[in-house]
PDB file of C-alpha atoms in Angstrom:
ATOM      1  CA  ASP A   1     -14.166   7.447  -4.913  1.00  0.00           C
ATOM      2  CA  VAL A   2     -13.163   5.742  -1.673  1.00  0.00           C
ATOM      3  CA  CYS A   3     -16.728   5.676  -0.352  1.00  0.00           C
ATOM      4  CA  SER A   4     -17.815   3.131  -2.936  1.00  0.00           C
ATOM      5  CA  SER A   5     -14.823   0.844  -2.407  1.00  0.00           C
ATOM      6  CA  ASP A   6     -15.165  -2.539  -0.765  1.00  0.00           C
ATOM      7  CA  LEU A   7     -12.368  -2.162   1.771  1.00  0.00           C
ATOM      8  CA  ARG A   8     -11.363  -5.111   3.910  1.00  0.00           C
ATOM      9  CA  ALA A   9      -8.372  -6.547   5.680  1.00  0.00           C
ATOM     10  CA  LEU A  10      -6.525  -9.411   4.058  1.00  0.00           C
ATOM     11  CA  ALA A  11      -6.010 -12.668   5.854  1.00  0.00           C
ATOM     12  CA  PRO A  12      -2.632 -14.365   5.292  1.00  0.00           C
ATOM     13  CA  ARG A  13      -4.397 -17.094   3.301  1.00  0.00           C
ATOM     14  CA  ASP A  14      -5.499 -14.375   0.830  1.00  0.00           C
ATOM     15  CA  LEU A  15      -1.920 -13.372   0.054  1.00  0.00           C
ATOM     16  CA  ARG A  16      -0.352 -14.719  -3.097  1.00  0.00           C
ATOM     17  CA  ALA A  17       2.110 -11.988  -3.871  1.00  0.00           C
ATOM     18  CA  ASP A  18       5.772 -11.305  -4.462  1.00  0.00           C
ATOM     19  CA  LEU A  19       5.542  -7.926  -2.718  1.00  0.00           C
ATOM     20  CA  VAL A  20       3.322  -6.751   0.118  1.00  0.00           C
ATOM     21  CA  VAL A  21       3.110  -3.019   0.820  1.00  0.00           C
ATOM     22  CA  THR A  22       1.621  -1.980   4.139  1.00  0.00           C
ATOM     23  CA  VAL A  23       0.530   1.580   4.873  1.00  0.00           C
ATOM     24  CA  CYS A  24      -0.725   1.029   8.392  1.00  0.00           C
ATOM     25  CA  ASP A  25       1.827   0.743  11.187  1.00  0.00           C
ATOM     26  CA  GLU A  26      -0.238  -1.921  12.956  1.00  0.00           C
ATOM     27  CA  ALA A  27      -0.519  -4.003   9.779  1.00  0.00           C
ATOM     28  CA  ASN A  28       3.219  -3.699   9.298  1.00  0.00           C
ATOM     29  CA  GLU A  29       3.800  -5.129  12.747  1.00  0.00           C
ATOM     30  CA  THR A  30       1.206  -7.908  12.673  1.00  0.00           C
ATOM     31  CA  LEU A  31       0.779  -9.056   9.062  1.00  0.00           C
ATOM     32  CA  ASP A  32       2.330 -12.373   8.156  1.00  0.00           C
ATOM     33  CA  ALA A  33       3.385 -11.798   4.544  1.00  0.00           C
ATOM     34  CA  GLY A  34       4.801 -15.267   4.187  1.00  0.00           C
ATOM     35  CA  ARG A  35       7.625 -15.343   1.656  1.00  0.00           C
ATOM     36  CA  ALA A  36       6.651 -12.081   0.008  1.00  0.00           C
ATOM     37  CA  GLU A  37       9.024  -9.144   0.050  1.00  0.00           C
ATOM     38  CA  ARG A  38       7.754  -6.443   2.395  1.00  0.00           C
ATOM     39  CA  LEU A  39       7.698  -2.713   1.986  1.00  0.00           C
ATOM     40  CA  HIS A  40       6.168  -0.330   4.527  1.00  0.00           C
ATOM     41  CA  TRP A  41       5.007   3.199   3.831  1.00  0.00           C
ATOM     42  CA  SER A  42       3.961   4.921   7.047  1.00  0.00           C
ATOM     43  CA  VAL A  43       1.029   7.030   5.894  1.00  0.00           C
ATOM     44  CA  PRO A  44      -0.962   9.194   8.300  1.00  0.00           C
ATOM     45  CA  ASP A  45      -4.479   7.874   8.914  1.00  0.00           C
ATOM     46  CA  PRO A  46      -6.902  10.291   7.221  1.00  0.00           C
ATOM     47  CA  VAL A  47      -9.711   9.151   9.505  1.00  0.00           C
ATOM     48  CA  ALA A  48      -7.957  10.844  12.429  1.00  0.00           C
ATOM     49  CA  THR A  49      -8.579  14.288  10.907  1.00  0.00           C
ATOM     50  CA  ASN A  50     -12.147  13.591   9.747  1.00  0.00           C
ATOM     51  CA  ARG A  51     -11.531  15.846   6.719  1.00  0.00           C
ATOM     52  CA  ALA A  52     -12.295  14.950   3.103  1.00  0.00           C
ATOM     53  CA  GLN A  53      -9.095  16.704   2.003  1.00  0.00           C
ATOM     54  CA  ALA A  54      -7.034  14.370   4.183  1.00  0.00           C
ATOM     55  CA  PHE A  55      -8.418  11.412   2.226  1.00  0.00           C
ATOM     56  CA  GLU A  56      -7.658  13.111  -1.090  1.00  0.00           C
ATOM     57  CA  ASP A  57      -4.110  13.908   0.084  1.00  0.00           C
ATOM     58  CA  THR A  58      -3.586  10.297   1.143  1.00  0.00           C
ATOM     59  CA  ILE A  59      -4.859   9.004  -2.189  1.00  0.00           C
ATOM     60  CA  GLN A  60      -2.542  11.354  -4.085  1.00  0.00           C
ATOM     61  CA  GLU A  61       0.444  10.347  -1.954  1.00  0.00           C
ATOM     62  CA  LEU A  62      -0.241   6.643  -2.475  1.00  0.00           C
ATOM     63  CA  GLU A  63      -0.750   7.121  -6.222  1.00  0.00           C
ATOM     64  CA  ALA A  64       2.623   8.889  -6.443  1.00  0.00           C
ATOM     65  CA  ARG A  65       4.380   6.178  -4.431  1.00  0.00           C
ATOM     66  CA  ILE A  66       2.787   3.380  -6.455  1.00  0.00           C
ATOM     67  CA  THR A  67       3.704   5.099  -9.723  1.00  0.00           C
ATOM     68  CA  SER A  68       7.297   5.448  -8.539  1.00  0.00           C
ATOM     69  CA  LEU A  69       7.423   1.822  -7.370  1.00  0.00           C
ATOM     70  CA  VAL A  70       6.096   0.546 -10.701  1.00  0.00           C
ATOM     71  CA  ALA A  71       8.487   2.787 -12.651  1.00  0.00           C
ATOM     72  CA  SER A  72      11.477   1.552 -10.666  1.00  0.00           C
ATOM     73  CA  SER A  73      10.351  -2.044 -11.097  1.00  0.00           C
ATOM     74  CA  VAL A  74      10.010  -1.605 -14.852  1.00  0.00           C
ATOM     75  CA  ALA A  75      13.401   0.123 -15.031  1.00  0.00           C
ATOM     76  CA  SER A  76      14.991  -2.735 -13.086  1.00  0.00           C
ATOM     77  CA  SER A  77      13.379  -5.286 -15.379  1.00  0.00           C
ATOM     78  CA  ASP A  78      14.563  -3.419 -18.465  1.00  0.00           C
ATOM     79  CA  GLY A  79      18.100  -3.158 -17.098  1.00  0.00           C
ATOM     80  CA  SER A  80      18.343  -6.822 -16.210  1.00  0.00           C
ATOM     81  CA  ALA A  81      17.115  -7.927 -19.629  1.00  0.00           C
ATOM     82  CA  ARG A  82      20.090  -6.364 -21.406  1.00  0.00           C
TER      83      ARG A  82
END
């Protein structure tokens, strides 16, 4: 449920990460990720359509991308440990 989430922008001082994934084109251009690896997924802004289904579609797309990213990371870790 996105409505109950506490959404906020991150300031560079808040970032302590190895990987930063941006989904907003503006954030991709302006965010200082420091030494973190960057990955950008250009995802359409669901607010632009003002439709609940657009939010659900965006959530599903991000869940699929995150699942794939985690799976590839785990596979890489397993392969390098051998």
